[in-house]
mmCIF file of C-alpha atoms in Angstrom:
data_model
loop_
_atom_site.group_PDB
_atom_site.id
_atom_site.type_symbol
_atom_site.label_atom_id
_atom_site.label_comp_id
_atom_site.label_asym_id
_atom_site.label_seq_id
_atom_site.Cartn_x
_atom_site.Cartn_y
_atom_site.Cartn_z
ATOM 1 C CA VAL O 1 -38.615 -50.500 -8.977
ATOM 2 C CA ALA O 2 -37.604 -48.768 -5.583
ATOM 3 C CA VAL O 3 -37.541 -50.432 -2.408
ATOM 4 C CA ALA O 4 -36.883 -48.274 0.614
ATOM 5 C CA THR O 5 -36.007 -49.473 4.173
ATOM 6 C CA PRO O 6 -36.241 -47.215 7.108
ATOM 7 C CA ALA O 7 -33.564 -44.910 7.201
ATOM 8 C CA ALA O 8 -32.130 -42.692 10.059
ATOM 9 C CA LYS O 9 -34.107 -39.178 10.002
ATOM 10 C CA PRO O 10 -31.708 -36.429 9.077
ATOM 11 C CA GLU O 11 -32.349 -34.481 12.168
ATOM 12 C CA ALA O 12 -31.841 -37.527 14.583
ATOM 13 C CA ALA O 13 -28.522 -38.337 16.056
ATOM 14 C CA PRO O 14 -26.324 -40.318 13.441
ATOM 15 C CA THR O 15 -26.763 -43.805 14.833
ATOM 16 C CA GLY O 16 -26.492 -45.306 11.441
ATOM 17 C CA GLY O 17 -28.856 -46.456 8.712
ATOM 18 C CA ALA O 18 -29.183 -47.618 5.035
ATOM 19 C CA ARG O 19 -31.596 -47.057 2.227
ATOM 20 C CA VAL O 20 -31.711 -49.531 -0.648
ATOM 21 C CA VAL O 21 -32.563 -48.646 -4.211
ATOM 22 C CA ASP O 22 -32.707 -51.574 -6.608
ATOM 23 C CA ALA O 23 -33.320 -50.749 -10.250
ATOM 24 C CA ALA O 24 -33.229 -54.434 -11.202
ATOM 25 C CA PRO O 25 -36.568 -55.911 -12.523
ATOM 26 C CA LYS O 26 -38.153 -58.335 -10.098
ATOM 27 C CA SER O 27 -38.619 -61.930 -11.305
ATOM 28 C CA ASN O 28 -41.273 -64.149 -10.323
ATOM 29 C CA ALA O 29 -39.719 -67.040 -8.335
ATOM 30 C CA ASN O 30 -42.906 -69.069 -8.559
ATOM 31 C CA ASP O 31 -43.202 -68.948 -12.150
ATOM 32 C CA SER O 32 -44.965 -72.252 -13.117
ATOM 33 C CA SER O 33 -43.312 -72.316 -16.401
ATOM 34 C CA SER O 34 -39.826 -73.001 -15.073
ATOM 35 C CA ILE O 35 -38.457 -76.126 -13.422
ATOM 36 C CA ARG O 36 -35.622 -76.676 -10.940
ATOM 37 C CA VAL O 37 -32.769 -78.719 -12.211
ATOM 38 C CA SER O 38 -29.610 -79.671 -10.217
ATOM 39 C CA ILE O 39 -26.233 -78.116 -11.355
ATOM 40 C CA GLU O 40 -24.690 -81.722 -11.536
ATOM 41 C CA LYS O 41 -27.267 -82.623 -14.338
ATOM 42 C CA ILE O 42 -26.487 -79.358 -16.260
ATOM 43 C CA ASP O 43 -22.703 -79.947 -15.828
ATOM 44 C CA GLU O 44 -23.088 -83.635 -17.161
ATOM 45 C CA LEU O 45 -24.996 -82.268 -20.051
ATOM 46 C CA MET O 46 -22.182 -79.708 -20.604
ATOM 47 C CA ASN O 47 -19.621 -82.319 -20.779
ATOM 48 C CA ASN O 48 -21.603 -84.509 -23.102
ATOM 49 C CA VAL O 49 -21.923 -81.496 -25.457
ATOM 50 C CA GLY O 50 -18.245 -80.954 -25.214
ATOM 51 C CA GLU O 51 -17.568 -84.503 -26.413
ATOM 52 C CA LEU O 52 -19.937 -83.907 -29.114
ATOM 53 C CA VAL O 53 -18.120 -80.917 -30.249
ATOM 54 C CA ILE O 54 -14.625 -82.778 -30.342
ATOM 55 C CA THR O 55 -16.260 -85.709 -32.291
ATOM 56 C CA GLN O 56 -17.813 -83.059 -34.776
ATOM 57 C CA SER O 57 -14.445 -81.502 -35.111
ATOM 58 C CA MET O 58 -12.731 -84.686 -35.872
ATOM 59 C CA LEU O 59 -15.355 -85.711 -38.480
ATOM 60 C CA SER O 60 -15.010 -82.483 -40.252
ATOM 61 C CA GLN O 61 -11.296 -82.903 -40.493
ATOM 62 C CA LEU O 62 -11.898 -86.471 -42.019
ATOM 63 C CA GLY O 63 -14.355 -85.207 -44.344
ATOM 64 C CA GLY O 64 -11.926 -83.085 -46.218
ATOM 65 C CA ALA O 65 -10.258 -86.188 -47.452
ATOM 66 C CA PHE O 66 -13.181 -87.300 -49.476
ATOM 67 C CA VAL O 67 -13.417 -86.217 -53.096
ATOM 68 C CA GLY O 68 -16.218 -86.284 -55.683
ATOM 69 C CA PRO O 69 -19.904 -85.823 -55.393
ATOM 70 C CA GLN O 70 -20.194 -88.129 -52.387
ATOM 71 C CA GLY O 71 -17.636 -86.124 -50.660
ATOM 72 C CA GLU O 72 -19.235 -82.895 -51.338
ATOM 73 C CA ARG O 73 -22.455 -84.133 -49.970
ATOM 74 C CA LEU O 74 -20.590 -85.318 -46.827
ATOM 75 C CA ARG O 75 -19.022 -81.989 -46.298
ATOM 76 C CA THR O 76 -22.480 -80.342 -46.693
ATOM 77 C CA GLY O 77 -24.002 -82.586 -44.031
ATOM 78 C CA LEU O 78 -21.075 -81.911 -41.692
ATOM 79 C CA ALA O 79 -21.338 -78.209 -42.108
ATOM 80 C CA GLN O 80 -25.116 -78.535 -41.245
ATOM 81 C CA LEU O 81 -23.906 -80.677 -38.086
ATOM 82 C CA GLU O 82 -21.407 -77.988 -37.145
ATOM 83 C CA ARG O 83 -24.169 -75.459 -37.063
ATOM 84 C CA SER O 84 -26.478 -77.611 -35.101
ATOM 85 C CA VAL O 85 -23.788 -78.593 -32.346
ATOM 86 C CA ARG O 86 -22.726 -74.904 -31.970
ATOM 87 C CA GLU O 87 -26.467 -73.893 -31.356
ATOM 88 C CA LEU O 88 -26.755 -76.820 -28.942
ATOM 89 C CA GLN O 89 -23.672 -75.684 -27.115
ATOM 90 C CA GLU O 90 -25.016 -72.173 -26.809
ATOM 91 C CA SER O 91 -28.308 -73.433 -25.533
ATOM 92 C CA VAL O 92 -26.731 -75.515 -22.725
ATOM 93 C CA MET O 93 -24.532 -72.442 -21.930
ATOM 94 C CA ARG O 94 -27.614 -70.253 -21.633
ATOM 95 C CA VAL O 95 -29.243 -72.737 -19.166
ATOM 96 C CA ARG O 96 -26.213 -72.342 -16.820
ATOM 97 C CA MET O 97 -26.537 -68.488 -16.818
ATOM 98 C CA VAL O 98 -28.118 -66.954 -13.709
ATOM 99 C CA PRO O 99 -28.934 -63.160 -13.010
ATOM 100 C CA ILE O 100 -26.276 -61.610 -10.748
ATOM 101 C CA SER O 101 -29.171 -60.282 -8.665
ATOM 102 C CA PHE O 102 -28.892 -63.645 -6.670
ATOM 103 C CA VAL O 103 -25.607 -62.277 -5.425
ATOM 104 C CA PHE O 104 -26.946 -58.747 -5.065
ATOM 105 C CA SER O 105 -29.744 -59.826 -2.948
ATOM 106 C CA ARG O 106 -27.429 -60.500 0.111
ATOM 107 C CA PHE O 107 -26.083 -56.799 0.458
ATOM 108 C CA PRO O 108 -29.094 -54.749 1.642
ATOM 109 C CA ARG O 109 -29.314 -56.297 5.001
ATOM 110 C CA MET O 110 -25.449 -56.521 5.264
ATOM 111 C CA VAL O 111 -25.184 -52.725 4.298
ATOM 112 C CA ARG O 112 -27.924 -51.865 6.832
ATOM 113 C CA ASP O 113 -26.319 -53.709 9.598
ATOM 114 C CA LEU O 114 -22.782 -52.492 8.978
ATOM 115 C CA SER O 115 -23.883 -48.956 8.569
ATOM 116 C CA GLN O 116 -25.744 -49.064 11.942
ATOM 117 C CA ARG O 117 -22.847 -50.731 13.686
ATOM 118 C CA LEU O 118 -20.542 -48.016 12.409
ATOM 119 C CA GLY O 119 -22.882 -45.034 12.848
ATOM 120 C CA LYS O 120 -22.911 -44.102 9.259
ATOM 121 C CA LEU O 121 -25.799 -43.242 6.805
ATOM 122 C CA VAL O 122 -25.572 -45.236 3.654
ATOM 123 C CA GLU O 123 -27.716 -45.562 0.548
ATOM 124 C CA LEU O 124 -27.259 -48.710 -1.454
ATOM 125 C CA LYS O 125 -28.012 -48.731 -5.176
ATOM 126 C CA MET O 126 -28.056 -51.788 -7.297
ATOM 127 C CA THR O 127 -28.346 -51.795 -10.951
ATOM 128 C CA GLY O 128 -27.768 -54.392 -13.731
ATOM 129 C CA GLY O 129 -29.132 -57.200 -11.451
ATOM 130 C CA GLU O 130 -30.582 -58.822 -14.576
ATOM 131 C CA THR O 131 -26.983 -59.162 -16.099
ATOM 132 C CA GLU O 132 -26.426 -62.864 -16.330
ATOM 133 C CA LEU O 133 -23.280 -64.879 -15.796
ATOM 134 C CA ASP O 134 -22.315 -68.611 -15.514
ATOM 135 C CA LYS O 135 -23.466 -70.180 -12.108
ATOM 136 C CA THR O 136 -19.945 -71.392 -11.546
ATOM 137 C CA VAL O 137 -18.636 -67.677 -11.809
ATOM 138 C CA LEU O 138 -21.464 -66.529 -9.700
ATOM 139 C CA GLU O 139 -20.914 -68.720 -6.797
ATOM 140 C CA LYS O 140 -17.261 -67.632 -6.554
ATOM 141 C CA ILE O 141 -17.779 -63.843 -6.982
ATOM 142 C CA GLY O 142 -19.849 -63.434 -3.819
ATOM 143 C CA ASP O 143 -17.093 -63.360 -1.253
ATOM 144 C CA PRO O 144 -14.941 -60.741 -3.131
ATOM 145 C CA LEU O 145 -17.900 -58.557 -3.515
ATOM 146 C CA VAL O 146 -18.847 -58.869 0.271
ATOM 147 C CA HIS O 147 -15.247 -57.681 1.079
ATOM 148 C CA LEU O 148 -15.282 -54.778 -1.321
ATOM 149 C CA VAL O 149 -18.571 -53.578 0.050
ATOM 150 C CA ARG O 150 -17.378 -53.743 3.604
ATOM 151 C CA ASN O 151 -14.238 -51.904 2.634
ATOM 152 C CA GLY O 152 -16.343 -49.094 0.848
ATOM 153 C CA ILE O 153 -18.514 -48.605 4.116
ATOM 154 C CA ASP O 154 -15.673 -48.890 6.566
ATOM 155 C CA HIS O 155 -12.848 -47.046 4.907
ATOM 156 C CA GLY O 156 -14.597 -45.158 2.089
ATOM 157 C CA ILE O 157 -17.716 -43.377 3.329
ATOM 158 C CA GLU O 158 -17.221 -40.976 6.037
ATOM 159 C CA MET O 159 -19.278 -40.337 9.196
ATOM 160 C CA PRO O 160 -22.238 -37.982 8.770
ATOM 161 C CA ASP O 161 -20.798 -34.860 10.444
ATOM 162 C CA VAL O 162 -17.522 -35.304 8.471
ATOM 163 C CA ARG O 163 -19.580 -35.427 5.362
ATOM 164 C CA LEU O 164 -21.578 -32.385 6.226
ATOM 165 C CA GLY O 165 -18.158 -30.570 6.988
ATOM 166 C CA LYS O 166 -16.972 -31.233 3.519
ATOM 167 C CA GLY O 167 -20.186 -30.028 1.940
ATOM 168 C CA LYS O 168 -21.365 -33.478 0.999
ATOM 169 C CA PRO O 169 -24.784 -34.910 1.835
ATOM 170 C CA GLU O 170 -24.558 -36.856 5.249
ATOM 171 C CA THR O 171 -25.849 -39.908 3.519
ATOM 172 C CA GLY O 172 -23.130 -41.677 1.597
ATOM 173 C CA THR O 173 -23.953 -43.557 -1.548
ATOM 174 C CA LEU O 174 -22.588 -47.152 -2.297
ATOM 175 C CA HIS O 175 -23.360 -48.379 -5.952
ATOM 176 C CA LEU O 176 -23.263 -51.941 -7.178
ATOM 177 C CA HIS O 177 -23.534 -51.946 -10.998
ATOM 178 C CA ALA O 178 -23.111 -54.899 -13.274
ATOM 179 C CA TYR O 179 -22.992 -54.857 -17.254
ATOM 180 C CA HIS O 180 -21.681 -56.637 -20.191
ATOM 181 C CA ARG O 181 -18.712 -55.310 -22.102
ATOM 182 C CA GLY O 182 -17.277 -57.233 -24.972
ATOM 183 C CA GLY O 183 -17.260 -61.065 -24.067
ATOM 184 C CA ASN O 184 -16.973 -60.408 -20.338
ATOM 185 C CA ILE O 185 -19.111 -58.990 -17.527
ATOM 186 C CA THR O 186 -17.928 -56.032 -15.493
ATOM 187 C CA VAL O 187 -19.048 -55.509 -11.854
ATOM 188 C CA GLU O 188 -18.297 -52.241 -10.202
ATOM 189 C CA VAL O 189 -18.434 -51.278 -6.634
ATOM 190 C CA SER O 190 -18.283 -47.493 -6.246
ATOM 191 C CA GLU O 191 -18.810 -45.032 -3.326
ATOM 192 C CA ASP O 192 -18.787 -41.316 -2.886
ATOM 193 C CA GLY O 193 -16.559 -41.341 0.177
ATOM 194 C CA ALA O 194 -13.142 -40.017 1.056
ATOM 195 C CA GLY O 195 -11.113 -41.855 -1.685
ATOM 196 C CA LEU O 196 -7.843 -43.597 -0.989
ATOM 197 C CA LYS O 197 -5.510 -41.733 1.180
ATOM 198 C CA ARG O 198 -2.320 -41.634 -0.733
ATOM 199 C CA GLU O 199 -0.050 -40.393 1.729
ATOM 200 C CA LYS O 200 -1.280 -42.943 4.559
ATOM 201 C CA ILE O 201 -1.023 -45.768 2.148
ATOM 202 C CA LEU O 202 2.435 -44.930 1.035
ATOM 203 C CA SER O 203 3.623 -44.352 4.668
ATOM 204 C CA LYS O 204 2.439 -47.672 5.862
ATOM 205 C CA ALA O 205 3.870 -49.440 2.743
ATOM 206 C CA LYS O 206 7.354 -47.809 3.679
ATOM 207 C CA SER O 207 7.021 -48.578 7.375
ATOM 208 C CA LYS O 208 6.377 -52.212 6.513
ATOM 209 C CA GLY O 209 9.292 -52.391 4.095
ATOM 210 C CA LEU O 210 7.248 -52.999 0.952
ATOM 211 C CA VAL O 211 8.373 -49.893 -0.549
ATOM 212 C CA ALA O 212 11.849 -48.152 -0.477
ATOM 213 C CA GLN O 213 11.915 -45.076 1.711
ATOM 214 C CA ASP O 214 12.975 -42.899 -1.211
ATOM 215 C CA ALA O 215 10.539 -44.489 -3.849
ATOM 216 C CA GLU O 216 8.499 -42.035 -5.912
ATOM 217 C CA LEU O 217 5.395 -43.786 -6.919
ATOM 218 C CA THR O 218 2.466 -42.574 -9.209
ATOM 219 C CA ASP O 219 -1.096 -42.629 -8.108
ATOM 220 C CA ALA O 220 -1.701 -45.875 -9.942
ATOM 221 C CA GLN O 221 1.088 -47.615 -8.257
ATOM 222 C CA VAL O 222 0.192 -46.378 -4.881
ATOM 223 C CA ASN O 223 -3.226 -47.758 -5.537
ATOM 224 C CA GLU O 224 -1.911 -50.969 -6.344
ATOM 225 C CA LEU O 225 -0.421 -51.218 -2.921
ATOM 226 C CA ILE O 226 -3.392 -52.084 -1.216
ATOM 227 C CA PHE O 227 -3.414 -55.450 -3.044
ATOM 228 C CA LEU O 228 -0.110 -56.570 -1.327
ATOM 229 C CA PRO O 229 -0.510 -59.424 1.112
ATOM 230 C CA GLY O 230 -0.915 -58.416 4.742
ATOM 231 C CA PHE O 231 -1.502 -54.744 3.803
ATOM 232 C CA SER O 232 -3.967 -52.529 5.876
ATOM 233 C CA THR O 233 -4.350 -48.926 6.754
ATOM 234 C CA ALA O 234 -6.799 -49.594 9.667
ATOM 235 C CA GLU O 235 -5.664 -48.114 12.951
ATOM 236 C CA LYS O 236 -7.114 -50.891 14.980
ATOM 237 C CA ILE O 237 -8.174 -54.462 14.445
ATOM 238 C CA THR O 238 -11.947 -55.190 14.408
ATOM 239 C CA ASN O 239 -14.269 -57.609 12.907
ATOM 240 C CA VAL O 240 -14.770 -55.465 9.882
ATOM 241 C CA SER O 241 -11.087 -54.637 9.067
ATOM 242 C CA GLY O 242 -7.446 -54.413 10.119
ATOM 243 C CA ARG O 243 -6.774 -57.859 10.042
ATOM 244 C CA GLY O 244 -4.508 -57.804 6.902
ATOM 245 C CA VAL O 245 -6.480 -60.331 4.952
ATOM 246 C CA GLY O 246 -8.411 -58.714 2.558
ATOM 247 C CA MET O 247 -7.784 -57.107 -0.952
ATOM 248 C CA ASP O 248 -4.791 -59.512 -1.753
ATOM 249 C CA VAL O 249 -7.267 -62.507 -1.304
ATOM 250 C CA VAL O 250 -9.867 -60.521 -3.540
ATOM 251 C CA ARG O 251 -7.436 -60.221 -6.264
ATOM 252 C CA THR O 252 -6.183 -63.813 -5.995
ATOM 253 C CA ASN O 253 -9.744 -65.026 -6.177
ATOM 254 C CA ILE O 254 -10.570 -63.092 -9.087
ATOM 255 C CA GLN O 255 -7.510 -63.971 -11.098
ATOM 256 C CA LYS O 256 -8.446 -67.867 -10.324
ATOM 257 C CA LEU O 257 -11.615 -66.888 -12.413
ATOM 258 C CA ASN O 258 -9.478 -65.549 -15.247
ATOM 259 C CA GLY O 259 -10.782 -61.948 -14.257
ATOM 260 C CA THR O 260 -9.016 -58.635 -13.499
ATOM 261 C CA ILE O 261 -9.752 -55.972 -11.088
ATOM 262 C CA ASP O 262 -8.965 -52.260 -11.665
ATOM 263 C CA ILE O 263 -9.195 -49.280 -8.945
ATOM 264 C CA ASP O 264 -9.712 -45.703 -9.615
ATOM 265 C CA SER O 265 -9.963 -43.339 -6.751
ATOM 266 C CA VAL O 266 -10.130 -39.562 -6.430
ATOM 267 C CA PRO O 267 -9.373 -37.878 -2.969
ATOM 268 C CA GLY O 268 -12.404 -36.471 -1.428
ATOM 269 C CA ARG O 269 -14.825 -37.903 -4.141
ATOM 270 C CA GLY O 270 -14.712 -41.553 -3.808
ATOM 271 C CA THR O 271 -13.415 -44.755 -5.236
ATOM 272 C CA ARG O 272 -14.550 -47.164 -7.952
ATOM 273 C CA ILE O 273 -13.364 -50.776 -8.151
ATOM 274 C CA ALA O 274 -14.246 -52.665 -11.455
ATOM 275 C CA ILE O 275 -14.038 -56.338 -11.770
ATOM 276 C CA SER O 276 -14.077 -58.019 -15.125
ATOM 277 C CA LEU O 277 -15.019 -61.589 -15.449
ATOM 278 C CA PRO O 278 -15.509 -64.089 -18.177
ATOM 279 C CA LEU O 279 -19.128 -65.038 -18.832
ATOM 280 C CA THR O 280 -18.346 -68.715 -18.112
ATOM 281 C CA LEU O 281 -15.492 -71.083 -17.243
ATOM 282 C CA ALA O 282 -17.128 -73.915 -19.204
ATOM 283 C CA ILE O 283 -15.753 -72.963 -22.469
ATOM 284 C CA LEU O 284 -12.282 -71.464 -22.906
ATOM 285 C CA PRO O 285 -11.458 -69.894 -26.231
ATOM 286 C CA VAL O 286 -7.976 -70.806 -27.380
ATOM 287 C CA LEU O 287 -5.504 -70.043 -30.126
ATOM 288 C CA MET O 288 -4.367 -73.384 -31.710
ATOM 289 C CA PHE O 289 -1.090 -73.696 -33.793
ATOM 290 C CA ARG O 290 1.425 -76.395 -34.595
ATOM 291 C CA LEU O 291 5.045 -76.212 -33.630
ATOM 292 C CA GLU O 292 6.696 -78.795 -35.885
ATOM 293 C CA ALA O 293 4.513 -81.922 -35.473
ATOM 294 C CA GLN O 294 3.187 -80.775 -32.009
ATOM 295 C CA PRO O 295 -0.213 -79.066 -31.688
ATOM 296 C CA TYR O 296 -0.620 -76.440 -29.051
ATOM 297 C CA ALA O 297 -3.439 -74.304 -27.627
ATOM 298 C CA ILE O 298 -2.995 -71.145 -25.727
ATOM 299 C CA PRO O 299 -5.990 -69.346 -23.940
ATOM 300 C CA LEU O 300 -6.938 -66.110 -25.901
ATOM 301 C CA ALA O 301 -6.912 -64.314 -22.654
ATOM 302 C CA VAL O 302 -3.274 -64.349 -22.431
ATOM 303 C CA VAL O 303 -2.490 -63.700 -26.221
ATOM 304 C CA ARG O 304 -1.584 -60.060 -26.683
ATOM 305 C CA GLU O 305 -0.811 -60.084 -30.370
ATOM 306 C CA ILE O 306 0.129 -62.385 -33.333
ATOM 307 C CA VAL O 307 3.135 -61.392 -35.456
ATOM 308 C CA ARG O 308 4.381 -62.954 -38.651
ATOM 309 C CA ILE O 309 7.956 -63.012 -38.597
ATOM 310 C CA PRO O 310 10.070 -63.671 -41.834
ATOM 311 C CA THR O 311 12.711 -66.350 -41.245
ATOM 312 C CA GLU O 312 15.551 -63.894 -42.489
ATOM 313 C CA GLU O 313 14.748 -61.547 -39.668
ATOM 314 C CA ILE O 314 15.728 -64.136 -37.012
ATOM 315 C CA GLN O 315 19.131 -63.592 -35.870
ATOM 316 C CA TYR O 316 21.392 -65.829 -33.613
ATOM 317 C CA VAL O 317 23.124 -64.314 -30.641
ATOM 318 C CA GLY O 318 25.373 -66.754 -28.722
ATOM 319 C CA GLY O 319 23.837 -69.639 -30.465
ATOM 320 C CA ARG O 320 20.344 -68.751 -29.638
ATOM 321 C CA PRO O 321 17.559 -67.228 -31.854
ATOM 322 C CA SER O 322 16.573 -63.696 -31.250
ATOM 323 C CA LEU O 323 14.517 -61.112 -32.996
ATOM 324 C CA VAL O 324 14.612 -57.299 -32.913
ATOM 325 C CA MET O 325 11.021 -56.019 -32.638
ATOM 326 C CA ARG O 326 10.123 -52.398 -32.216
ATOM 327 C CA GLY O 327 13.655 -51.554 -31.462
ATOM 328 C CA GLU O 328 14.084 -54.063 -28.585
ATOM 329 C CA VAL O 329 15.569 -57.650 -28.741
#
């Protein structure tokens, strides 16, 4: 479905404008088959299901101690209970899922107003709006996306005459795209603008003392500099940029959601920023293990690998246990 808002005519003076292309299917907000339920009730239901999962787990462990025909029947019943509890948990999780189009819907007007203010021509494309994620995550991803979209228009997309001079269409394209990848959801913000200016970023970082004067950085390392606190390449402070509060806050907010943010930029062709987020914060998969008599749980998101180490390979250096792995201590 394409929805177009009036854009500036190509032959007119570039006073700015935006066109919106939304590829997400439209949902009927007045569907009589749905009901409105407060998030507090859903959270309470989720907590009760969590307690049920813990109780079911405890019963399963106790069931292993029973022997004989009665014990076998007990374990069969507990296995059925485990399946039912898992299905109930997944059902409650689906209730908490909300389409990301609820966040995307705020951007058409914002892009239109900002492009007119800056005198730029911008086409906004939105795809994957039907992709669902947990309401808690959805509420917290809005502000980081707003900043990335504003940055893309202000710093990325060039003025119409500059784009024409580079052989580009005078209307720049800003693309919001959401999709599932593995157990996460990825939201991409990309534009076909000038790309990150490596020399300008590096010069600014050196002038602020963030990087040594003789430092030789790769393109990926230079891109990472924009996430440093207080960093900005804007020439003057406006209500859009230049205040030095931005990308570092974006990364911090994403990390609080157990997510990651990656940036890829090609000079003259544009920049793509990808945010990877867990589908939900209500359930945290963990790796459970026991050290002597103490059980531990480590979030799977921070587990890189599991290695079985024979006891005889552990050596003691200065009284402390050490291990040589892949040629490194």
